[in-house]
Every structure is written in structure tokens, then in C-alpha cells.
């Protein structure tokens, strides 16, 4: 069943063999035997891959449920073993690893010192694929990331904020409308990132003027570049939580309309999450919710400004810009 599911999801006997640590000829033989046993063709063999038949689609859905029940039965027996051991493999975006991961990981290690934790940082497309193939037990990705054999549930909602360098002419933590700014020199993720399409759709629908775009699928590189130039970026507020995150940045909530991102937990349908992984995710979600709530409290409170701060020279800013500037982090 596992080999069939892999072949169905990968649309390739070769890829299924790699995923299941088998040989291509072995996978092919397994599928021929399965078709003979069931008396129905499951795959159309084509150059460059295979195409599942309608019969395969029905078998696939049932196999997922059987594999999940099998894994649950094994897990139920394993819980009687003394002492929790094993390994959990979690995929996280930079949005989560930046501020949320450390306290959750610290608490988990204290509770389960014998469980090995492997964290893989990446963007939604690669993390989703790794969950699909079973390389990861689960991952946190933007809502909308989908793949065969993967299911998701809501994790947390966080606002998107405009991030610029200190002294940008923007009053830190003051909500602003992007369409009121001069044309933006905007750092954005690549087209494979779901947030790229969300940001572009928002800008188009709300008449936000964009002068230039540079693509950076590197969060630390984005923050460093924005902190040293007059370029700006739109990032999840959860990264700038509590102490504001990176101190060489000015952060502004986006309004007119508000902009937010929903994150979801994804996991393979065919296997239930282990008790250890579920507990780690619970700690992670609790921290994410706490930070998001704290961010909302801070942005709802007027932020003090420094009267003698020097205005910026030539950066994007509101048409009614204030001369007072303050590092957003000091307000948090």
C-alpha cells in the first residue's frame, strides 16, 4: 500500500522507488502484481511517468485511511514502552523560526529530553513536498499550500507589516496605507512562495504604486538589505513580536484595508502525528498565539516619538510624513 500511495502521489515509479527505498523494477513489479490481484489497471504507463486511472483514485483514498489506522495501532502499542524516545521532524518557515521557535523548543526539550528534534527551515513549496514524501512529520506553511496526501488545519493568524530601515521617515508602529506612500522599492519572495501572490494581489486591488521589485528568498538577507537601504518589505508581524525582532528596522502596521497572513499546520493523511510531535506543535502554537496577541496589544497603544529625530533623506514615506522617527523596537 505504501508503494502504491507513493507511485500515485509522485506520478512516477522511479520517484516512488526513491521515496520508499526500493528499486524502480521492484516498484513496477509490485504494481503489476497489484493490478493482477485486483483485476483492474491502476496506471497508464507513459514516457516520463505514469498516470493513475479512476480506479487508482478510489484505491488511493482507501489506502490512506488503512495506512493511517495501521500507524495509529502501532503508536497505541508503543505508548506502553517505558520512557519517551524517538525523533520528530518538523518543517518551519523563517516566519516561525525567527521569534517563535526558541521558547517552544526550550520547553519541549525540558519535557522530553530523550526525543531527538530535527527542525528544517524552508519555504512553503519545499516544506509541503517534504511532508508529502514523509521526510517531515508536519510543517507550518501559509494557508493555501496543498498537495496530494497532505491535509491541513488552521495554526495562527498574524498581521502583515511594512518593514523599512531606521530613519525612513515613517513613524514607527503608526498604521499606514500603502497607497499613500511614494512608489515602493519592494523586496518580495519568489513566485514559488504563496505570500508573493498574496502581496501582489493586495497591491493591485488597492492601487499600491511599486517602483521596483527585487526577489529574495532569504529572510536574513531581506532583513539585512532593508536595514541598509531605502528598500522596504512586507513581512508577518509575528517576526517582530514583543521586542520587535531585528533592531535596525522600522515597523508599521498596514491598514486601508488591513493585511494579514493565515498559517496552517500540514501533515500526511496516511500517518497520524506522534504524541511527541503533537506536544511540540501545541507548545509552538501556544507561543505563536501569545506573541500575536501581544503584537495586537502593542499596535493598539499609541507609540511615543522622539521630537528631535532627524527626517530621512530620500525614502518612500507617507504624503503627510512626520519628522519624528523612532526605532520601532524601543516602543515594543
PDB file of N, CA and C in Angstrom, residues 93 95-96 140-143 153-158 238 261-265:
ATOM      1  N   UNK A  93       8.834  27.730   8.498  1.00  0.00           N
ATOM      2  CA  UNK A  93       9.262  28.868   7.689  1.00  0.00           C
ATOM      3  C   UNK A  93      10.074  29.826   8.560  1.00  0.00           C
ATOM      4  N   UNK A  95       9.403  32.721   9.143  1.00  0.00           N
ATOM      5  CA  UNK A  95       8.407  33.453   9.925  1.00  0.00           C
ATOM      6  C   UNK A  95       8.291  32.897  11.334  1.00  0.00           C
ATOM      7  N   UNK A  96       8.401  31.582  11.478  1.00  0.00           N
ATOM      8  CA  UNK A  96       8.264  30.940  12.784  1.00  0.00           C
ATOM      9  C   UNK A  96       9.612  30.804  13.484  1.00  0.00           C
ATOM     10  N   UNK A 140       4.658  23.988   9.161  1.00  0.00           N
ATOM     11  CA  UNK A 140       3.827  25.192   9.239  1.00  0.00           C
ATOM     12  C   UNK A 140       4.060  25.989   7.963  1.00  0.00           C
ATOM     13  N   UNK A 141       2.991  26.239   7.211  1.00  0.00           N
ATOM     14  CA  UNK A 141       3.097  26.937   5.927  1.00  0.00           C
ATOM     15  C   UNK A 141       1.935  27.914   5.795  1.00  0.00           C
ATOM     16  N   UNK A 142       1.988  28.846   4.844  1.00  0.00           N
ATOM     17  CA  UNK A 142       0.838  29.732   4.616  1.00  0.00           C
ATOM     18  C   UNK A 142      -0.384  28.939   4.161  1.00  0.00           C
ATOM     19  N   UNK A 143      -1.557  29.394   4.544  1.00  0.00           N
ATOM     20  CA  UNK A 143      -2.785  28.754   4.101  1.00  0.00           C
ATOM     21  C   UNK A 143      -2.834  28.766   2.572  1.00  0.00           C
ATOM     22  N   UNK A 153      -4.709  22.185   8.848  1.00  0.00           N
ATOM     23  CA  UNK A 153      -5.635  22.845   9.771  1.00  0.00           C
ATOM     24  C   UNK A 153      -5.055  24.195  10.164  1.00  0.00           C
ATOM     25  N   UNK A 154      -5.926  25.085  10.594  1.00  0.00           N
ATOM     26  CA  UNK A 154      -5.519  26.440  10.967  1.00  0.00           C
ATOM     27  C   UNK A 154      -4.509  26.399  12.117  1.00  0.00           C
ATOM     28  N   UNK A 155      -3.489  27.258  12.017  1.00  0.00           N
ATOM     29  CA  UNK A 155      -2.468  27.339  13.067  1.00  0.00           C
ATOM     30  C   UNK A 155      -2.527  28.687  13.776  1.00  0.00           C
ATOM     31  N   UNK A 156      -2.330  29.786  13.037  1.00  0.00           N
ATOM     32  CA  UNK A 156      -2.392  31.107  13.655  1.00  0.00           C
ATOM     33  C   UNK A 156      -2.570  32.159  12.565  1.00  0.00           C
ATOM     34  N   UNK A 157      -3.169  33.280  12.930  1.00  0.00           N
ATOM     35  CA  UNK A 157      -3.274  34.438  12.020  1.00  0.00           C
ATOM     36  C   UNK A 157      -2.413  35.561  12.576  1.00  0.00           C
ATOM     37  N   UNK A 158      -1.674  36.225  11.704  1.00  0.00           N
ATOM     38  CA  UNK A 158      -0.831  37.346  12.121  1.00  0.00           C
ATOM     39  C   UNK A 158      -0.899  38.447  11.072  1.00  0.00           C
ATOM     40  N   UNK A 238       4.403  38.654  13.240  1.00  0.00           N
ATOM     41  CA  UNK A 238       4.830  37.707  14.274  1.00  0.00           C
ATOM     42  C   UNK A 238       6.347  37.610  14.361  1.00  0.00           C
ATOM     43  N   UNK A 261      -1.831  37.336   7.305  1.00  0.00           N
ATOM     44  CA  UNK A 261      -1.488  36.034   6.749  1.00  0.00           C
ATOM     45  C   UNK A 261      -1.966  34.957   7.709  1.00  0.00           C
ATOM     46  N   UNK A 262      -2.624  33.942   7.156  1.00  0.00           N
ATOM     47  CA  UNK A 262      -3.033  32.780   7.937  1.00  0.00           C
ATOM     48  C   UNK A 262      -2.011  31.665   7.721  1.00  0.00           C
ATOM     49  N   UNK A 263      -1.541  31.094   8.799  1.00  0.00           N
ATOM     50  CA  UNK A 263      -0.625  29.960   8.722  1.00  0.00           C
ATOM     51  C   UNK A 263      -1.374  28.695   9.103  1.00  0.00           C
ATOM     52  N   UNK A 264      -0.995  27.576   8.492  1.00  0.00           N
ATOM     53  CA  UNK A 264      -1.654  26.317   8.817  1.00  0.00           C
ATOM     54  C   UNK A 264      -0.630  25.220   9.043  1.00  0.00           C
ATOM     55  N   UNK A 265      -1.058  24.220   9.799  1.00  0.00           N
ATOM     56  CA  UNK A 265      -0.260  23.023  10.031  1.00  0.00           C
ATOM     57  C   UNK A 265      -0.645  21.991   8.979  1.00  0.00           C
TER      58      UNK A 265
END
